[in-house]
Structure formats: structure tokens, C-alpha cells
């Protein structure tokens, strides 16, 4: 898998959920903070996003907003409109939003709302550097794949048909990746130049090394081998990788191996010996020692806690 797909897969837990909401007249909703990440897509009308700790954002048709940290926020037709509280259900999902009193005409605002469950204990730095609010304004000719996913999701939620449950879940997974891709390819820039992980993903040599690590984390990579993937000498590659990723190549490799091991322990029933091998360790003892140093508990205890 590529770096972005792996980063999302390492954090995702449970099934995402969403709803399509028709709003009439003045309306406002306030969402409490959550452990996951949420999004809003404005299909029709206008609205204001009011984050708990930052400035309000005006939204127009086609705008996409992603709240990576699950911060508390409000969404309303105007800044002076009272907001009703929307609280999570016991299973961690948002309730279906009851419509405001229906007027005589079509809804003034149509909006998609949804959320993803995330495990932040091993958050990939690619995701932790996201701002509190990712706002992707609708622009003609931009983010076409994202717009197509939004349109398909809106249709399935408006008229559920046989297979819609699976289709909606798949579209939500796709939507998340398109949102993140759109941000790093277009918005994560300063003076027109990519910054942070956007710069790392735009660098051919670093990208080649990251792809190699994520493609085969069990391989005993050396800095020289990873540098050769991008056509750089050992020293030049190490400097560039550390500057853009924020950690030396082998430090990142170890971190990703342990992150992969943690996910396998949570999600798979494979014996520790197999997980150790898939994480790059020929000795189960060496793997257990490295895992405890990273997580503070032995692999078996970690698996029991997760279950």
C-alpha cells in the first residue's frame, strides 16, 4: 500500500457513518467533540462552520470541510442563529438529524454530515500535522474525483437501494482519501510551495523510499538501499529524508514496523512469531523486547487489552 492509504488504515477502526440533511429556514446545530474525525459537505445553500477554538468559516455549495481532530463545532445558517446540541449515541455514532420544520418550498440547505472512528494512539505524522479545520472550497475544474465521490454519496443517501449499506461505507472510505489527497496536493502550501508531509510526498527520492518501506517493512533495509531507490547517495538521502519526514530513515522504519505490529495484534489472530516476522524481526524475543520498549507493554498483553 502507499503511504497515505497505510496511514489511514493504521488509524481507522469500526465503520464510518453519514447522513444527508435537508434544512429549512434559520437552523443551527452544535456537535460535541469526539475521538474520531468528522466532515460536512454543502450540496445546496450556504452555511457557517463555527469551530470551538478558531474563526468561523463561510461555506458555499460544493464546499467540503474536514475536522481531523474531531473538535467541537457548530454549523448554522447564520452566525446569530441559536444552535441545538447534537450528541453522540452510545455506540459512538451521530444520530440521524431530525429536519427543521418543513416550509412550503424546497429546503434552503442540503448537507452531508459524517464521521470516522480513529485510533489516535499511533497516529501517523502525515495526519497529525493537519490543521483543525481542512476547508476545500468548490472551484471549477479542481478536485474532480472528490466531487464525483460526493455526488455518488449524496445520491445513495438520498435514495437508499439494494446494496446501499456497502456502497455508502465504501464511498465514505474513498471520500476520506480524496479529501486528504486534495489537501496535500493543493492546499498544504506556503507561497505556492508544499510544506511538511506535502513536501515529503512531492519529493521523488523520499517518496520512493517511503513506498519501499511501506511495501515491505519486514525487509532489513539499509539507508544506502533506501537512498538508491531514489537515486541518491547515502548521505544526501539521509539528510533529505530527515529534513522532510522529521525523522531519520531507520527511525521511521522502526516506528512503522511497530505501528504495523500493533495493528496486526489488534486485528489478526496470527501467532506472535508470524507478526514478528512480518514486522522485520527474525526472533520473537527481539520483537517482544522492541514492542515493549515502544508500547510499554508486552505484545500478548497489548492484544488482550485490544480485544
PDB file of C-alpha atoms in Angstrom:
ATOM      1  CA  UNK A   1       0.000   0.000   0.000  1.00  0.00           C
ATOM      2  CA  UNK A   2       1.058   3.615  -0.487  1.00  0.00           C
ATOM      3  CA  UNK A   3       1.870   5.894   2.439  1.00  0.00           C
ATOM      4  CA  UNK A   4      -1.465   7.743   2.552  1.00  0.00           C
ATOM      5  CA  UNK A   5      -3.517   4.546   2.373  1.00  0.00           C
ATOM      6  CA  UNK A   6      -1.373   2.934   5.067  1.00  0.00           C
ATOM      7  CA  UNK A   7      -1.588   5.984   7.335  1.00  0.00           C
ATOM      8  CA  UNK A   8      -5.384   5.954   7.190  1.00  0.00           C
ATOM      9  CA  UNK A   9      -5.648   2.170   7.559  1.00  0.00           C
ATOM     10  CA  UNK A  10      -3.438   2.256  10.655  1.00  0.00           C
ATOM     11  CA  UNK A  11      -5.850   4.626  12.429  1.00  0.00           C
ATOM     12  CA  UNK A  12      -9.254   3.562  11.108  1.00  0.00           C
ATOM     13  CA  UNK A  13     -11.468   1.463  13.391  1.00  0.00           C
ATOM     14  CA  UNK A  14     -15.109   0.496  13.026  1.00  0.00           C
ATOM     15  CA  UNK A  15     -17.383   1.627  10.201  1.00  0.00           C
ATOM     16  CA  UNK A  16     -17.784   5.246   9.107  1.00  0.00           C
ATOM     17  CA  UNK A  17     -21.274   6.725   9.103  1.00  0.00           C
ATOM     18  CA  UNK A  18     -23.052   9.624   7.453  1.00  0.00           C
ATOM     19  CA  UNK A  19     -26.411  11.221   6.774  1.00  0.00           C
ATOM     20  CA  UNK A  20     -27.969  13.622   4.291  1.00  0.00           C
ATOM     21  CA  UNK A  21     -29.838  16.502   5.926  1.00  0.00           C
ATOM     22  CA  UNK A  22     -32.430  18.878   4.472  1.00  0.00           C
ATOM     23  CA  UNK A  23     -32.612  22.170   6.375  1.00  0.00           C
ATOM     24  CA  UNK A  24     -35.405  24.762   6.166  1.00  0.00           C
ATOM     25  CA  UNK A  25     -35.311  28.382   7.273  1.00  0.00           C
ATOM     26  CA  UNK A  26     -32.904  29.511  10.004  1.00  0.00           C
ATOM     27  CA  UNK A  27     -31.154  26.475  11.519  1.00  0.00           C
ATOM     28  CA  UNK A  28     -28.166  25.635  13.665  1.00  0.00           C
ATOM     29  CA  UNK A  29     -26.525  22.530  15.148  1.00  0.00           C
ATOM     30  CA  UNK A  30     -23.665  22.159  17.599  1.00  0.00           C
ATOM     31  CA  UNK A  31     -21.613  18.948  17.618  1.00  0.00           C
ATOM     32  CA  UNK A  32     -19.660  17.926  20.702  1.00  0.00           C
ATOM     33  CA  UNK A  33     -16.006  16.951  20.429  1.00  0.00           C
ATOM     34  CA  UNK A  34     -15.330  13.320  19.547  1.00  0.00           C
ATOM     35  CA  UNK A  35     -12.394  10.913  19.285  1.00  0.00           C
ATOM     36  CA  UNK A  36     -12.905  10.489  15.557  1.00  0.00           C
ATOM     37  CA  UNK A  37     -12.878  12.832  12.595  1.00  0.00           C
ATOM     38  CA  UNK A  38     -15.890  14.484  11.007  1.00  0.00           C
ATOM     39  CA  UNK A  39     -16.848  16.091   7.730  1.00  0.00           C
ATOM     40  CA  UNK A  40     -19.550  18.302   6.249  1.00  0.00           C
ATOM     41  CA  UNK A  41     -20.321  18.773   2.563  1.00  0.00           C
ATOM     42  CA  UNK A  42     -22.652  21.539   1.461  1.00  0.00           C
ATOM     43  CA  UNK A  43     -24.735  20.390  -1.503  1.00  0.00           C
ATOM     44  CA  UNK A  44     -27.115  23.361  -1.646  1.00  0.00           C
ATOM     45  CA  UNK A  45     -27.451  26.749   0.017  1.00  0.00           C
ATOM     46  CA  UNK A  46     -24.981  28.408   2.357  1.00  0.00           C
ATOM     47  CA  UNK A  47     -23.846  27.907   5.944  1.00  0.00           C
ATOM     48  CA  UNK A  48     -21.289  28.859   8.569  1.00  0.00           C
ATOM     49  CA  UNK A  49     -18.913  26.459  10.269  1.00  0.00           C
ATOM     50  CA  UNK A  50     -18.130  27.669  13.792  1.00  0.00           C
ATOM     51  CA  UNK A  51     -15.162  25.772  15.333  1.00  0.00           C
ATOM     52  CA  UNK A  52     -14.808  25.880  19.094  1.00  0.00           C
ATOM     53  CA  UNK A  53     -11.345  27.468  19.026  1.00  0.00           C
ATOM     54  CA  UNK A  54     -10.919  29.203  15.668  1.00  0.00           C
ATOM     55  CA  UNK A  55     -12.604  31.697  13.385  1.00  0.00           C
ATOM     56  CA  UNK A  56     -15.915  30.916  11.637  1.00  0.00           C
ATOM     57  CA  UNK A  57     -15.725  29.679   8.039  1.00  0.00           C
ATOM     58  CA  UNK A  58     -18.341  30.649   5.449  1.00  0.00           C
ATOM     59  CA  UNK A  59     -19.427  27.723   3.274  1.00  0.00           C
ATOM     60  CA  UNK A  60     -20.970  27.696  -0.179  1.00  0.00           C
ATOM     61  CA  UNK A  61     -22.359  24.979  -2.469  1.00  0.00           C
ATOM     62  CA  UNK A  62     -19.821  22.239  -3.094  1.00  0.00           C
ATOM     63  CA  UNK A  63     -17.570  23.186  -0.176  1.00  0.00           C
ATOM     64  CA  UNK A  64     -16.066  20.316   1.830  1.00  0.00           C
ATOM     65  CA  UNK A  65     -14.960  20.666   5.449  1.00  0.00           C
ATOM     66  CA  UNK A  66     -12.931  18.003   7.266  1.00  0.00           C
ATOM     67  CA  UNK A  67     -12.325  18.149  11.028  1.00  0.00           C
ATOM     68  CA  UNK A  68      -9.388  15.819  11.533  1.00  0.00           C
ATOM     69  CA  UNK A  69      -9.183  16.136  15.312  1.00  0.00           C
ATOM     70  CA  UNK A  70     -12.907  15.775  15.972  1.00  0.00           C
ATOM     71  CA  UNK A  71     -13.079  19.209  17.585  1.00  0.00           C
ATOM     72  CA  UNK A  72     -16.367  20.533  18.873  1.00  0.00           C
ATOM     73  CA  UNK A  73     -18.043  22.834  16.375  1.00  0.00           C
ATOM     74  CA  UNK A  74     -21.279  24.318  15.169  1.00  0.00           C
ATOM     75  CA  UNK A  75     -22.876  24.549  11.742  1.00  0.00           C
ATOM     76  CA  UNK A  76     -25.603  27.109  11.139  1.00  0.00           C
ATOM     77  CA  UNK A  77     -27.387  29.161   8.511  1.00  0.00           C
ATOM     78  CA  UNK A  78     -26.101  32.336  10.164  1.00  0.00           C
ATOM     79  CA  UNK A  79     -23.773  33.423  12.933  1.00  0.00           C
ATOM     80  CA  UNK A  80     -26.635  34.793  15.006  1.00  0.00           C
ATOM     81  CA  UNK A  81     -28.802  31.637  14.825  1.00  0.00           C
ATOM     82  CA  UNK A  82     -29.263  29.559  18.033  1.00  0.00           C
ATOM     83  CA  UNK A  83     -27.791  26.051  17.787  1.00  0.00           C
ATOM     84  CA  UNK A  84     -29.340  22.845  19.114  1.00  0.00           C
ATOM     85  CA  UNK A  85     -26.977  20.277  20.624  1.00  0.00           C
ATOM     86  CA  UNK A  86     -26.269  17.057  18.710  1.00  0.00           C
ATOM     87  CA  UNK A  87     -24.722  14.360  20.928  1.00  0.00           C
ATOM     88  CA  UNK A  88     -23.081  11.070  20.088  1.00  0.00           C
ATOM     89  CA  UNK A  89     -25.031   7.877  20.649  1.00  0.00           C
ATOM     90  CA  UNK A  90     -23.718   5.148  22.959  1.00  0.00           C
ATOM     91  CA  UNK A  91     -22.075   3.331  20.026  1.00  0.00           C
ATOM     92  CA  UNK A  92     -20.100   6.452  19.122  1.00  0.00           C
ATOM     93  CA  UNK A  93     -22.117   7.339  16.028  1.00  0.00           C
ATOM     94  CA  UNK A  94     -24.020  10.530  15.308  1.00  0.00           C
ATOM     95  CA  UNK A  95     -27.809  10.291  15.438  1.00  0.00           C
ATOM     96  CA  UNK A  96     -29.912  10.949  12.378  1.00  0.00           C
ATOM     97  CA  UNK A  97     -30.594  14.669  12.436  1.00  0.00           C
ATOM     98  CA  UNK A  98     -34.316  15.474  12.560  1.00  0.00           C
ATOM     99  CA  UNK A  99     -35.237  18.056   9.917  1.00  0.00           C
ATOM    100  CA  UNK A 100     -36.221  21.557  10.881  1.00  0.00           C
ATOM    101  CA  UNK A 101     -39.893  22.433  10.350  1.00  0.00           C
ATOM    102  CA  UNK A 102     -40.649  21.934   6.669  1.00  0.00           C
ATOM    103  CA  UNK A 103     -41.607  25.031   4.749  1.00  0.00           C
ATOM    104  CA  UNK A 104     -43.719  25.298   1.656  1.00  0.00           C
ATOM    105  CA  UNK A 105     -40.805  25.043  -0.766  1.00  0.00           C
ATOM    106  CA  UNK A 106     -37.600  23.045  -1.181  1.00  0.00           C
ATOM    107  CA  UNK A 107     -35.000  23.003   1.617  1.00  0.00           C
ATOM    108  CA  UNK A 108     -32.814  26.086   1.824  1.00  0.00           C
ATOM    109  CA  UNK A 109     -29.771  23.977   2.642  1.00  0.00           C
ATOM    110  CA  UNK A 110     -28.833  20.362   1.866  1.00  0.00           C
ATOM    111  CA  UNK A 111     -25.792  18.994   3.651  1.00  0.00           C
ATOM    112  CA  UNK A 112     -23.936  15.711   4.064  1.00  0.00           C
ATOM    113  CA  UNK A 113     -22.551  15.057   7.554  1.00  0.00           C
ATOM    114  CA  UNK A 114     -20.403  12.114   8.595  1.00  0.00           C
ATOM    115  CA  UNK A 115     -17.675  10.798  10.867  1.00  0.00           C
ATOM    116  CA  UNK A 116     -14.860   8.256  11.021  1.00  0.00           C
ATOM    117  CA  UNK A 117     -13.693   6.304  14.079  1.00  0.00           C
ATOM    118  CA  UNK A 118      -9.938   6.734  14.597  1.00  0.00           C
ATOM    119  CA  UNK A 119      -7.355   5.234  16.938  1.00  0.00           C
ATOM    120  CA  UNK A 120      -5.056   8.136  17.777  1.00  0.00           C
ATOM    121  CA  UNK A 121      -2.640   6.097  19.892  1.00  0.00           C
ATOM    122  CA  UNK A 122      -0.409   5.545  16.828  1.00  0.00           C
ATOM    123  CA  UNK A 123      -1.407   8.472  14.640  1.00  0.00           C
ATOM    124  CA  UNK A 124       0.753   8.808  11.553  1.00  0.00           C
ATOM    125  CA  UNK A 125       2.541  12.204  11.433  1.00  0.00           C
ATOM    126  CA  UNK A 126       1.079  12.678   7.971  1.00  0.00           C
ATOM    127  CA  UNK A 127      -2.326  13.036   9.669  1.00  0.00           C
ATOM    128  CA  UNK A 128      -1.333  14.766  12.906  1.00  0.00           C
ATOM    129  CA  UNK A 129       0.013  17.797  11.027  1.00  0.00           C
ATOM    130  CA  UNK A 130      -3.411  18.534   9.532  1.00  0.00           C
ATOM    131  CA  UNK A 131      -4.992  21.797  10.708  1.00  0.00           C
ATOM    132  CA  UNK A 132      -8.037  21.694  12.976  1.00  0.00           C
ATOM    133  CA  UNK A 133     -10.263  22.564  10.010  1.00  0.00           C
ATOM    134  CA  UNK A 134      -9.498  21.484   6.445  1.00  0.00           C
ATOM    135  CA  UNK A 135     -11.636  23.634   4.141  1.00  0.00           C
ATOM    136  CA  UNK A 136     -11.756  22.641   0.482  1.00  0.00           C
ATOM    137  CA  UNK A 137     -13.743  25.332  -1.355  1.00  0.00           C
ATOM    138  CA  UNK A 138     -15.560  24.362  -4.528  1.00  0.00           C
ATOM    139  CA  UNK A 139     -13.564  25.595  -7.513  1.00  0.00           C
ATOM    140  CA  UNK A 140     -14.359  24.896 -11.137  1.00  0.00           C
ATOM    141  CA  UNK A 141     -12.087  22.207 -12.525  1.00  0.00           C
ATOM    142  CA  UNK A 142     -10.457  21.250  -9.220  1.00  0.00           C
ATOM    143  CA  UNK A 143     -10.707  18.051  -7.160  1.00  0.00           C
ATOM    144  CA  UNK A 144     -12.880  16.322  -9.741  1.00  0.00           C
ATOM    145  CA  UNK A 145     -12.550  12.883  -8.148  1.00  0.00           C
ATOM    146  CA  UNK A 146     -13.587  14.309  -4.787  1.00  0.00           C
ATOM    147  CA  UNK A 147     -16.644  15.965  -6.371  1.00  0.00           C
ATOM    148  CA  UNK A 148     -17.606  12.701  -8.074  1.00  0.00           C
ATOM    149  CA  UNK A 149     -17.411  10.802  -4.768  1.00  0.00           C
ATOM    150  CA  UNK A 150     -19.537  13.462  -3.059  1.00  0.00           C
ATOM    151  CA  UNK A 151     -22.178  13.259  -5.798  1.00  0.00           C
ATOM    152  CA  UNK A 152     -22.362   9.462  -5.596  1.00  0.00           C
ATOM    153  CA  UNK A 153     -22.562   9.519  -1.803  1.00  0.00           C
ATOM    154  CA  UNK A 154     -25.311  12.120  -1.876  1.00  0.00           C
ATOM    155  CA  UNK A 155     -27.363  10.030  -4.310  1.00  0.00           C
ATOM    156  CA  UNK A 156     -27.054   6.857  -2.225  1.00  0.00           C
ATOM    157  CA  UNK A 157     -28.053   8.653   0.967  1.00  0.00           C
ATOM    158  CA  UNK A 158     -30.982  10.407  -0.731  1.00  0.00           C
ATOM    159  CA  UNK A 159     -32.434   7.211  -2.233  1.00  0.00           C
ATOM    160  CA  UNK A 160     -31.176   4.043  -0.482  1.00  0.00           C
ATOM    161  CA  UNK A 161     -31.432   0.995  -2.731  1.00  0.00           C
ATOM    162  CA  UNK A 162     -30.301  -2.641  -2.543  1.00  0.00           C
ATOM    163  CA  UNK A 163     -26.599  -2.647  -1.736  1.00  0.00           C
ATOM    164  CA  UNK A 164     -26.573   0.911  -0.401  1.00  0.00           C
ATOM    165  CA  UNK A 165     -25.138  -0.027   3.010  1.00  0.00           C
ATOM    166  CA  UNK A 166     -21.969  -1.452   1.468  1.00  0.00           C
ATOM    167  CA  UNK A 167     -21.783   1.216  -1.228  1.00  0.00           C
ATOM    168  CA  UNK A 168     -22.059   4.051   1.307  1.00  0.00           C
ATOM    169  CA  UNK A 169     -19.325   2.551   3.511  1.00  0.00           C
ATOM    170  CA  UNK A 170     -17.010   2.173   0.508  1.00  0.00           C
ATOM    171  CA  UNK A 171     -17.766   5.694  -0.697  1.00  0.00           C
ATOM    172  CA  UNK A 172     -17.011   7.109   2.752  1.00  0.00           C
ATOM    173  CA  UNK A 173     -13.625   5.366   2.765  1.00  0.00           C
ATOM    174  CA  UNK A 174     -12.980   6.745  -0.716  1.00  0.00           C
ATOM    175  CA  UNK A 175     -14.148  10.221   0.271  1.00  0.00           C
ATOM    176  CA  UNK A 176     -11.696  10.363   3.168  1.00  0.00           C
ATOM    177  CA  UNK A 177      -8.755   9.551   0.903  1.00  0.00           C
ATOM    178  CA  UNK A 178      -9.870  12.087  -1.702  1.00  0.00           C
ATOM    179  CA  UNK A 179     -10.201  14.784   0.976  1.00  0.00           C
ATOM    180  CA  UNK A 180      -6.699  14.120   2.275  1.00  0.00           C
ATOM    181  CA  UNK A 181      -5.218  13.902  -1.220  1.00  0.00           C
ATOM    182  CA  UNK A 182      -6.848  17.187  -2.215  1.00  0.00           C
ATOM    183  CA  UNK A 183      -5.425  18.872   0.864  1.00  0.00           C
ATOM    184  CA  UNK A 184      -1.835  17.714   0.385  1.00  0.00           C
ATOM    185  CA  UNK A 185      -1.794  18.257  -3.349  1.00  0.00           C
ATOM    186  CA  UNK A 186      -3.427  21.657  -3.367  1.00  0.00           C
ATOM    187  CA  UNK A 187      -3.824  23.359  -0.001  1.00  0.00           C
ATOM    188  CA  UNK A 188      -0.830  22.341   2.145  1.00  0.00           C
ATOM    189  CA  UNK A 189       1.409  25.030   0.682  1.00  0.00           C
ATOM    190  CA  UNK A 190       3.194  28.213   1.698  1.00  0.00           C
ATOM    191  CA  UNK A 191       3.884  30.760  -1.047  1.00  0.00           C
ATOM    192  CA  UNK A 192       2.940  28.126  -3.594  1.00  0.00           C
ATOM    193  CA  UNK A 193       5.423  25.527  -2.291  1.00  0.00           C
ATOM    194  CA  UNK A 194       4.444  22.308  -0.472  1.00  0.00           C
ATOM    195  CA  UNK A 195       5.312  22.153   3.236  1.00  0.00           C
ATOM    196  CA  UNK A 196       5.537  19.396   5.847  1.00  0.00           C
ATOM    197  CA  UNK A 197       4.472  15.969   4.628  1.00  0.00           C
ATOM    198  CA  UNK A 198       3.143  17.521   1.433  1.00  0.00           C
ATOM    199  CA  UNK A 199       6.778  18.310   0.608  1.00  0.00           C
ATOM    200  CA  UNK A 200       7.862  14.778   1.548  1.00  0.00           C
ATOM    201  CA  UNK A 201       5.233  13.237  -0.725  1.00  0.00           C
ATOM    202  CA  UNK A 202       6.239  15.600  -3.539  1.00  0.00           C
ATOM    203  CA  UNK A 203       9.913  14.624  -3.348  1.00  0.00           C
ATOM    204  CA  UNK A 204      10.642  11.693  -5.725  1.00  0.00           C
ATOM    205  CA  UNK A 205      13.566  10.283  -3.716  1.00  0.00           C
ATOM    206  CA  UNK A 206      11.786  10.414  -0.353  1.00  0.00           C
ATOM    207  CA  UNK A 207       8.562   9.086  -1.870  1.00  0.00           C
ATOM    208  CA  UNK A 208      10.427   6.137  -3.400  1.00  0.00           C
ATOM    209  CA  UNK A 209      11.943   5.274  -0.031  1.00  0.00           C
ATOM    210  CA  UNK A 210       8.637   5.620   1.812  1.00  0.00           C
ATOM    211  CA  UNK A 211       6.926   3.398  -0.737  1.00  0.00           C
ATOM    212  CA  UNK A 212       9.644   0.758  -0.298  1.00  0.00           C
ATOM    213  CA  UNK A 213       9.287   0.831   3.492  1.00  0.00           C
ATOM    214  CA  UNK A 214       5.503   0.563   3.384  1.00  0.00           C
ATOM    215  CA  UNK A 215       5.555  -2.065   0.637  1.00  0.00           C
ATOM    216  CA  UNK A 216       7.903  -4.370   2.566  1.00  0.00           C
ATOM    217  CA  UNK A 217       8.509  -3.265   6.189  1.00  0.00           C
ATOM    218  CA  UNK A 218       9.929  -6.693   7.090  1.00  0.00           C
ATOM    219  CA  UNK A 219      12.918  -6.311   4.770  1.00  0.00           C
ATOM    220  CA  UNK A 220      16.208  -5.432   6.529  1.00  0.00           C
ATOM    221  CA  UNK A 221      16.541  -2.086   4.795  1.00  0.00           C
ATOM    222  CA  UNK A 222      19.719  -0.030   4.987  1.00  0.00           C
ATOM    223  CA  UNK A 223      19.956   3.717   4.454  1.00  0.00           C
ATOM    224  CA  UNK A 224      22.092   3.078   1.377  1.00  0.00           C
ATOM    225  CA  UNK A 225      19.458   0.779  -0.164  1.00  0.00           C
ATOM    226  CA  UNK A 226      16.643   3.242   0.514  1.00  0.00           C
ATOM    227  CA  UNK A 227      18.674   6.099  -0.945  1.00  0.00           C
ATOM    228  CA  UNK A 228      19.402   4.065  -4.062  1.00  0.00           C
ATOM    229  CA  UNK A 229      15.645   3.742  -4.667  1.00  0.00           C
ATOM    230  CA  UNK A 230      15.603   7.485  -5.271  1.00  0.00           C
ATOM    231  CA  UNK A 231      18.974   7.747  -6.998  1.00  0.00           C
ATOM    232  CA  UNK A 232      20.756   9.491  -4.110  1.00  0.00           C
ATOM    233  CA  UNK A 233      23.916   8.752  -2.167  1.00  0.00           C
ATOM    234  CA  UNK A 234      23.570   7.527   1.396  1.00  0.00           C
ATOM    235  CA  UNK A 235      24.486  10.875   2.977  1.00  0.00           C
ATOM    236  CA  UNK A 236      22.406  13.051   0.627  1.00  0.00           C
ATOM    237  CA  UNK A 237      19.370  10.807   1.037  1.00  0.00           C
ATOM    238  CA  UNK A 238      19.635  10.692   4.837  1.00  0.00           C
ATOM    239  CA  UNK A 239      19.767  14.495   5.023  1.00  0.00           C
ATOM    240  CA  UNK A 240      16.811  14.978   2.675  1.00  0.00           C
ATOM    241  CA  UNK A 241      14.661  12.279   4.287  1.00  0.00           C
ATOM    242  CA  UNK A 242      15.273  13.580   7.819  1.00  0.00           C
ATOM    243  CA  UNK A 243      14.559  17.174   6.812  1.00  0.00           C
ATOM    244  CA  UNK A 244      11.247  16.372   5.095  1.00  0.00           C
ATOM    245  CA  UNK A 245       9.898  13.493   7.211  1.00  0.00           C
ATOM    246  CA  UNK A 246      11.149  14.750  10.565  1.00  0.00           C
ATOM    247  CA  UNK A 247      12.987  11.545  11.491  1.00  0.00           C
ATOM    248  CA  UNK A 248      15.980   9.590  10.136  1.00  0.00           C
ATOM    249  CA  UNK A 249      15.127   6.783   7.682  1.00  0.00           C
ATOM    250  CA  UNK A 250      15.737   3.849  10.037  1.00  0.00           C
ATOM    251  CA  UNK A 251      13.935   5.584  12.909  1.00  0.00           C
ATOM    252  CA  UNK A 252      10.883   5.966  10.694  1.00  0.00           C
ATOM    253  CA  UNK A 253      11.237   2.337   9.547  1.00  0.00           C
ATOM    254  CA  UNK A 254      11.205   1.101  13.161  1.00  0.00           C
ATOM    255  CA  UNK A 255       8.226   3.294  14.030  1.00  0.00           C
ATOM    256  CA  UNK A 256       6.253   1.994  11.073  1.00  0.00           C
ATOM    257  CA  UNK A 257       7.167  -1.626  11.871  1.00  0.00           C
ATOM    258  CA  UNK A 258       5.851  -1.214  15.405  1.00  0.00           C
ATOM    259  CA  UNK A 259       2.722   0.552  14.167  1.00  0.00           C
ATOM    260  CA  UNK A 260       2.105  -2.321  11.755  1.00  0.00           C
ATOM    261  CA  UNK A 261       2.670  -4.846  14.539  1.00  0.00           C
ATOM    262  CA  UNK A 262       0.173  -3.084  16.787  1.00  0.00           C
ATOM    263  CA  UNK A 263      -2.473  -3.162  14.074  1.00  0.00           C
ATOM    264  CA  UNK A 264      -1.848  -6.859  13.404  1.00  0.00           C
ATOM    265  CA  UNK A 265      -2.159  -7.659  17.101  1.00  0.00           C
ATOM    266  CA  UNK A 266      -5.493  -5.817  17.247  1.00  0.00           C
ATOM    267  CA  UNK A 267      -6.982  -7.168  14.046  1.00  0.00           C
ATOM    268  CA  UNK A 268      -5.425 -10.587  13.348  1.00  0.00           C
ATOM    269  CA  UNK A 269      -5.216 -13.891  15.213  1.00  0.00           C
ATOM    270  CA  UNK A 270      -1.795 -14.760  13.819  1.00  0.00           C
ATOM    271  CA  UNK A 271       0.746 -16.117  16.335  1.00  0.00           C
ATOM    272  CA  UNK A 272       3.378 -13.732  17.653  1.00  0.00           C
ATOM    273  CA  UNK A 273       6.066 -15.490  15.638  1.00  0.00           C
ATOM    274  CA  UNK A 274       4.341 -14.576  12.371  1.00  0.00           C
ATOM    275  CA  UNK A 275       3.694 -10.999  13.466  1.00  0.00           C
ATOM    276  CA  UNK A 276       7.349 -10.677  14.467  1.00  0.00           C
ATOM    277  CA  UNK A 277       8.441 -11.849  11.009  1.00  0.00           C
ATOM    278  CA  UNK A 278       6.020  -9.517   9.223  1.00  0.00           C
ATOM    279  CA  UNK A 279       7.412  -6.673  11.344  1.00  0.00           C
ATOM    280  CA  UNK A 280      11.016  -7.350  10.353  1.00  0.00           C
ATOM    281  CA  UNK A 281      12.188  -9.464  13.311  1.00  0.00           C
ATOM    282  CA  UNK A 282      13.601 -12.973  12.936  1.00  0.00           C
ATOM    283  CA  UNK A 283      13.470 -13.519  16.700  1.00  0.00           C
ATOM    284  CA  UNK A 284      10.220 -13.456  18.647  1.00  0.00           C
ATOM    285  CA  UNK A 285      12.198 -12.416  21.735  1.00  0.00           C
ATOM    286  CA  UNK A 286      13.781  -9.438  19.947  1.00  0.00           C
ATOM    287  CA  UNK A 287      10.353  -8.422  18.624  1.00  0.00           C
ATOM    288  CA  UNK A 288       8.761  -8.624  22.082  1.00  0.00           C
ATOM    289  CA  UNK A 289      11.568  -6.526  23.551  1.00  0.00           C
ATOM    290  CA  UNK A 290      11.271  -3.858  20.854  1.00  0.00           C
ATOM    291  CA  UNK A 291       7.476  -3.841  21.097  1.00  0.00           C
ATOM    292  CA  UNK A 292       7.503  -3.362  24.877  1.00  0.00           C
ATOM    293  CA  UNK A 293      10.036  -0.551  24.538  1.00  0.00           C
ATOM    294  CA  UNK A 294       7.684   1.183  22.074  1.00  0.00           C
ATOM    295  CA  UNK A 295       4.283   0.498  23.662  1.00  0.00           C
ATOM    296  CA  UNK A 296       5.148  -0.040  27.323  1.00  0.00           C
ATOM    297  CA  UNK A 297       3.520  -3.500  27.425  1.00  0.00           C
ATOM    298  CA  UNK A 298       4.330  -6.943  26.023  1.00  0.00           C
ATOM    299  CA  UNK A 299       2.686  -7.948  22.707  1.00  0.00           C
ATOM    300  CA  UNK A 300       0.424 -10.535  24.337  1.00  0.00           C
ATOM    301  CA  UNK A 301      -0.809  -8.075  26.935  1.00  0.00           C
ATOM    302  CA  UNK A 302      -1.411  -5.465  24.230  1.00  0.00           C
ATOM    303  CA  UNK A 303      -3.506  -7.956  22.249  1.00  0.00           C
ATOM    304  CA  UNK A 304      -5.596  -8.870  25.303  1.00  0.00           C
ATOM    305  CA  UNK A 305      -6.269  -5.215  26.072  1.00  0.00           C
ATOM    306  CA  UNK A 306      -7.291  -4.523  22.485  1.00  0.00           C
ATOM    307  CA  UNK A 307      -9.710  -7.434  22.439  1.00  0.00           C
TER     308      UNK A 307
END
